[in-house]
């Protein structure tokens, strides 16, 4: 969860639009590049976690089906195996990690959408300044 909070703290700093709207407009490509890099890195890590999670599922499936030497002595019905796997502590931890990276990916996607719309916000602020000062185009 620490990484999630770091992203939010960093975004709170980057999300602020200062008084110099021209400077803020020039920052948009830099911000986009910065957050796109983070987004792509998280996507790659998430994919690795998905692959690892799938391998763990296969291991647990083999274990609970009795195909491993260390398998439980009590036989488990094939239809009950997914229930045992979903209740396995190691599997739950892996699923929680996967869920965290899913949340990070979605958060970064929202941040990128906000950055993509930033130019419209800046234009609206400029239009408002013109209007409030009585300047026509």
PDB file of C-alpha atoms in Angstrom:
ATOM      1  CA  UNK A   1       0.000   0.000   0.000  1.00  0.00           C
ATOM      2  CA  UNK A   2       3.012   2.236   0.469  1.00  0.00           C
ATOM      3  CA  UNK A   3       3.568   2.545  -3.291  1.00  0.00           C
ATOM      4  CA  UNK A   4      -0.074   3.557  -3.753  1.00  0.00           C
ATOM      5  CA  UNK A   5       0.261   6.346  -1.181  1.00  0.00           C
ATOM      6  CA  UNK A   6       3.522   7.532  -2.775  1.00  0.00           C
ATOM      7  CA  UNK A   7       1.760   7.854  -6.147  1.00  0.00           C
ATOM      8  CA  UNK A   8      -1.106   9.794  -4.592  1.00  0.00           C
ATOM      9  CA  UNK A   9       1.218  12.135  -2.711  1.00  0.00           C
ATOM     10  CA  UNK A  10       3.235  12.775  -5.856  1.00  0.00           C
ATOM     11  CA  UNK A  11       0.073  13.339  -7.907  1.00  0.00           C
ATOM     12  CA  UNK A  12      -1.258  15.875  -5.390  1.00  0.00           C
ATOM     13  CA  UNK A  13       1.874  17.927  -6.034  1.00  0.00           C
ATOM     14  CA  UNK A  14       1.711  17.537  -9.830  1.00  0.00           C
ATOM     15  CA  UNK A  15      -2.047  18.123 -10.083  1.00  0.00           C
ATOM     16  CA  UNK A  16      -1.849  21.687  -8.852  1.00  0.00           C
ATOM     17  CA  UNK A  17      -2.164  24.269 -11.602  1.00  0.00           C
ATOM     18  CA  UNK A  18      -0.218  27.406 -10.749  1.00  0.00           C
ATOM     19  CA  UNK A  19      -0.918  31.020 -11.697  1.00  0.00           C
ATOM     20  CA  UNK A  20       1.429  31.030 -14.718  1.00  0.00           C
ATOM     21  CA  UNK A  21      -0.883  29.256 -17.154  1.00  0.00           C
ATOM     22  CA  UNK A  22       1.634  29.381 -20.015  1.00  0.00           C
ATOM     23  CA  UNK A  23       4.206  27.594 -17.897  1.00  0.00           C
ATOM     24  CA  UNK A  24       1.579  25.060 -16.809  1.00  0.00           C
ATOM     25  CA  UNK A  25       0.685  24.382 -20.461  1.00  0.00           C
ATOM     26  CA  UNK A  26       4.352  23.725 -21.239  1.00  0.00           C
ATOM     27  CA  UNK A  27       4.537  21.239 -18.351  1.00  0.00           C
ATOM     28  CA  UNK A  28       1.795  18.996 -19.787  1.00  0.00           C
ATOM     29  CA  UNK A  29       4.056  16.868 -22.046  1.00  0.00           C
ATOM     30  CA  UNK A  30       6.578  16.461 -19.224  1.00  0.00           C
ATOM     31  CA  UNK A  31       3.881  15.361 -16.786  1.00  0.00           C
ATOM     32  CA  UNK A  32       2.396  13.013 -19.365  1.00  0.00           C
ATOM     33  CA  UNK A  33       5.758  11.408 -20.019  1.00  0.00           C
ATOM     34  CA  UNK A  34       6.488  11.018 -16.321  1.00  0.00           C
ATOM     35  CA  UNK A  35       3.156   9.382 -15.484  1.00  0.00           C
ATOM     36  CA  UNK A  36       3.050   7.275 -18.656  1.00  0.00           C
ATOM     37  CA  UNK A  37       6.396   5.790 -17.658  1.00  0.00           C
ATOM     38  CA  UNK A  38       5.000   4.888 -14.232  1.00  0.00           C
ATOM     39  CA  UNK A  39       1.857   3.435 -15.838  1.00  0.00           C
ATOM     40  CA  UNK A  40       3.820   1.224 -18.226  1.00  0.00           C
ATOM     41  CA  UNK A  41       6.113  -0.005 -15.444  1.00  0.00           C
ATOM     42  CA  UNK A  42       3.142  -0.937 -13.264  1.00  0.00           C
ATOM     43  CA  UNK A  43       1.497  -2.726 -16.186  1.00  0.00           C
ATOM     44  CA  UNK A  44       4.626  -4.835 -16.698  1.00  0.00           C
ATOM     45  CA  UNK A  45       4.923  -5.667 -13.007  1.00  0.00           C
ATOM     46  CA  UNK A  46       1.219  -6.532 -12.906  1.00  0.00           C
ATOM     47  CA  UNK A  47       1.664  -8.925 -15.851  1.00  0.00           C
ATOM     48  CA  UNK A  48       4.557 -10.639 -14.067  1.00  0.00           C
ATOM     49  CA  UNK A  49       2.406 -10.961 -10.941  1.00  0.00           C
ATOM     50  CA  UNK A  50      -0.436 -12.450 -13.033  1.00  0.00           C
ATOM     51  CA  UNK A  51       1.896 -15.077 -14.503  1.00  0.00           C
ATOM     52  CA  UNK A  52       3.242 -15.905 -11.052  1.00  0.00           C
ATOM     53  CA  UNK A  53      -0.307 -16.090  -9.685  1.00  0.00           C
ATOM     54  CA  UNK A  54      -1.342 -18.493 -12.454  1.00  0.00           C
ATOM     55  CA  UNK A  55       1.671 -20.730 -11.749  1.00  0.00           C
ATOM     56  CA  UNK A  56       0.781 -20.724  -8.058  1.00  0.00           C
ATOM     57  CA  UNK A  57      -2.782 -21.759  -8.926  1.00  0.00           C
ATOM     58  CA  UNK A  58      -1.436 -24.692 -10.932  1.00  0.00           C
ATOM     59  CA  UNK A  59       0.840 -25.721  -8.053  1.00  0.00           C
ATOM     60  CA  UNK A  60      -2.003 -25.533  -5.561  1.00  0.00           C
ATOM     61  CA  UNK A  61      -4.300 -27.436  -7.912  1.00  0.00           C
ATOM     62  CA  UNK A  62      -1.772 -30.249  -8.230  1.00  0.00           C
ATOM     63  CA  UNK A  63      -1.261 -30.260  -4.475  1.00  0.00           C
ATOM     64  CA  UNK A  64      -4.941 -30.455  -3.594  1.00  0.00           C
ATOM     65  CA  UNK A  65      -5.626 -33.034  -6.318  1.00  0.00           C
ATOM     66  CA  UNK A  66      -3.085 -35.314  -4.626  1.00  0.00           C
ATOM     67  CA  UNK A  67      -0.479 -35.232  -7.387  1.00  0.00           C
ATOM     68  CA  UNK A  68       2.281 -33.954  -5.093  1.00  0.00           C
ATOM     69  CA  UNK A  69       4.234 -36.099  -2.622  1.00  0.00           C
ATOM     70  CA  UNK A  70       3.346 -33.710   0.183  1.00  0.00           C
ATOM     71  CA  UNK A  71      -0.367 -33.713  -0.708  1.00  0.00           C
ATOM     72  CA  UNK A  72      -2.912 -34.005   2.086  1.00  0.00           C
ATOM     73  CA  UNK A  73      -3.901 -37.550   2.963  1.00  0.00           C
ATOM     74  CA  UNK A  74      -7.606 -36.765   2.862  1.00  0.00           C
ATOM     75  CA  UNK A  75      -8.924 -36.923  -0.674  1.00  0.00           C
ATOM     76  CA  UNK A  76     -10.623 -33.778  -1.921  1.00  0.00           C
ATOM     77  CA  UNK A  77     -13.389 -33.917  -4.496  1.00  0.00           C
ATOM     78  CA  UNK A  78     -12.331 -32.305  -7.763  1.00  0.00           C
ATOM     79  CA  UNK A  79     -15.163 -29.755  -7.640  1.00  0.00           C
ATOM     80  CA  UNK A  80     -14.034 -28.630  -4.163  1.00  0.00           C
ATOM     81  CA  UNK A  81     -10.421 -27.971  -5.164  1.00  0.00           C
ATOM     82  CA  UNK A  82     -11.046 -24.319  -6.233  1.00  0.00           C
ATOM     83  CA  UNK A  83     -12.591 -23.650  -2.808  1.00  0.00           C
ATOM     84  CA  UNK A  84      -9.487 -24.985  -1.062  1.00  0.00           C
ATOM     85  CA  UNK A  85      -7.205 -23.027  -3.374  1.00  0.00           C
ATOM     86  CA  UNK A  86      -9.068 -19.753  -2.777  1.00  0.00           C
ATOM     87  CA  UNK A  87      -8.757 -20.368   0.966  1.00  0.00           C
ATOM     88  CA  UNK A  88      -5.027 -21.108   0.829  1.00  0.00           C
ATOM     89  CA  UNK A  89      -2.972 -18.430   2.645  1.00  0.00           C
ATOM     90  CA  UNK A  90      -0.262 -18.280  -0.018  1.00  0.00           C
ATOM     91  CA  UNK A  91      -2.845 -17.954  -2.783  1.00  0.00           C
ATOM     92  CA  UNK A  92      -4.723 -15.218  -0.895  1.00  0.00           C
ATOM     93  CA  UNK A  93      -1.493 -13.250  -0.481  1.00  0.00           C
ATOM     94  CA  UNK A  94      -0.766 -13.586  -4.204  1.00  0.00           C
ATOM     95  CA  UNK A  95      -4.312 -12.448  -5.060  1.00  0.00           C
ATOM     96  CA  UNK A  96      -3.963  -9.439  -2.748  1.00  0.00           C
ATOM     97  CA  UNK A  97      -0.755  -8.416  -4.504  1.00  0.00           C
ATOM     98  CA  UNK A  98      -2.454  -8.774  -7.867  1.00  0.00           C
ATOM     99  CA  UNK A  99      -5.387  -6.652  -6.650  1.00  0.00           C
ATOM    100  CA  UNK A 100      -2.996  -3.950  -5.450  1.00  0.00           C
ATOM    101  CA  UNK A 101      -1.328  -3.718  -8.857  1.00  0.00           C
ATOM    102  CA  UNK A 102      -4.749  -3.607 -10.511  1.00  0.00           C
ATOM    103  CA  UNK A 103      -5.648  -0.653  -8.285  1.00  0.00           C
ATOM    104  CA  UNK A 104      -2.340   1.054  -9.060  1.00  0.00           C
ATOM    105  CA  UNK A 105      -2.890   0.563 -12.794  1.00  0.00           C
ATOM    106  CA  UNK A 106      -6.401   2.026 -12.621  1.00  0.00           C
ATOM    107  CA  UNK A 107      -5.208   4.975 -10.551  1.00  0.00           C
ATOM    108  CA  UNK A 108      -2.414   5.738 -13.010  1.00  0.00           C
ATOM    109  CA  UNK A 109      -4.873   5.484 -15.901  1.00  0.00           C
ATOM    110  CA  UNK A 110      -7.077   8.099 -14.208  1.00  0.00           C
ATOM    111  CA  UNK A 111      -4.074  10.348 -13.607  1.00  0.00           C
ATOM    112  CA  UNK A 112      -3.130  10.109 -17.295  1.00  0.00           C
ATOM    113  CA  UNK A 113      -6.701  10.962 -18.296  1.00  0.00           C
ATOM    114  CA  UNK A 114      -6.557  13.985 -16.033  1.00  0.00           C
ATOM    115  CA  UNK A 115      -3.265  15.094 -17.588  1.00  0.00           C
ATOM    116  CA  UNK A 116      -4.737  14.644 -21.076  1.00  0.00           C
ATOM    117  CA  UNK A 117      -7.598  16.971 -20.093  1.00  0.00           C
ATOM    118  CA  UNK A 118      -5.312  19.496 -18.430  1.00  0.00           C
ATOM    119  CA  UNK A 119      -5.010  21.646 -21.556  1.00  0.00           C
ATOM    120  CA  UNK A 120      -8.805  22.112 -21.559  1.00  0.00           C
ATOM    121  CA  UNK A 121      -8.706  23.197 -17.918  1.00  0.00           C
ATOM    122  CA  UNK A 122      -5.947  25.691 -18.678  1.00  0.00           C
ATOM    123  CA  UNK A 123      -7.835  27.033 -21.717  1.00  0.00           C
ATOM    124  CA  UNK A 124     -10.960  27.449 -19.590  1.00  0.00           C
ATOM    125  CA  UNK A 125      -8.937  29.311 -16.958  1.00  0.00           C
ATOM    126  CA  UNK A 126      -7.514  31.628 -19.644  1.00  0.00           C
ATOM    127  CA  UNK A 127     -11.011  32.224 -21.055  1.00  0.00           C
ATOM    128  CA  UNK A 128     -12.270  33.007 -17.572  1.00  0.00           C
ATOM    129  CA  UNK A 129      -9.459  35.499 -17.007  1.00  0.00           C
ATOM    130  CA  UNK A 130     -10.273  37.190 -20.317  1.00  0.00           C
ATOM    131  CA  UNK A 131     -13.953  37.317 -19.450  1.00  0.00           C
ATOM    132  CA  UNK A 132     -13.388  38.648 -15.942  1.00  0.00           C
ATOM    133  CA  UNK A 133     -11.124  41.387 -17.282  1.00  0.00           C
ATOM    134  CA  UNK A 134     -13.538  42.303 -20.073  1.00  0.00           C
ATOM    135  CA  UNK A 135     -11.267  41.212 -22.911  1.00  0.00           C
ATOM    136  CA  UNK A 136     -12.960  39.967 -26.084  1.00  0.00           C
ATOM    137  CA  UNK A 137     -11.311  37.736 -28.641  1.00  0.00           C
TER     138      UNK A 137
END
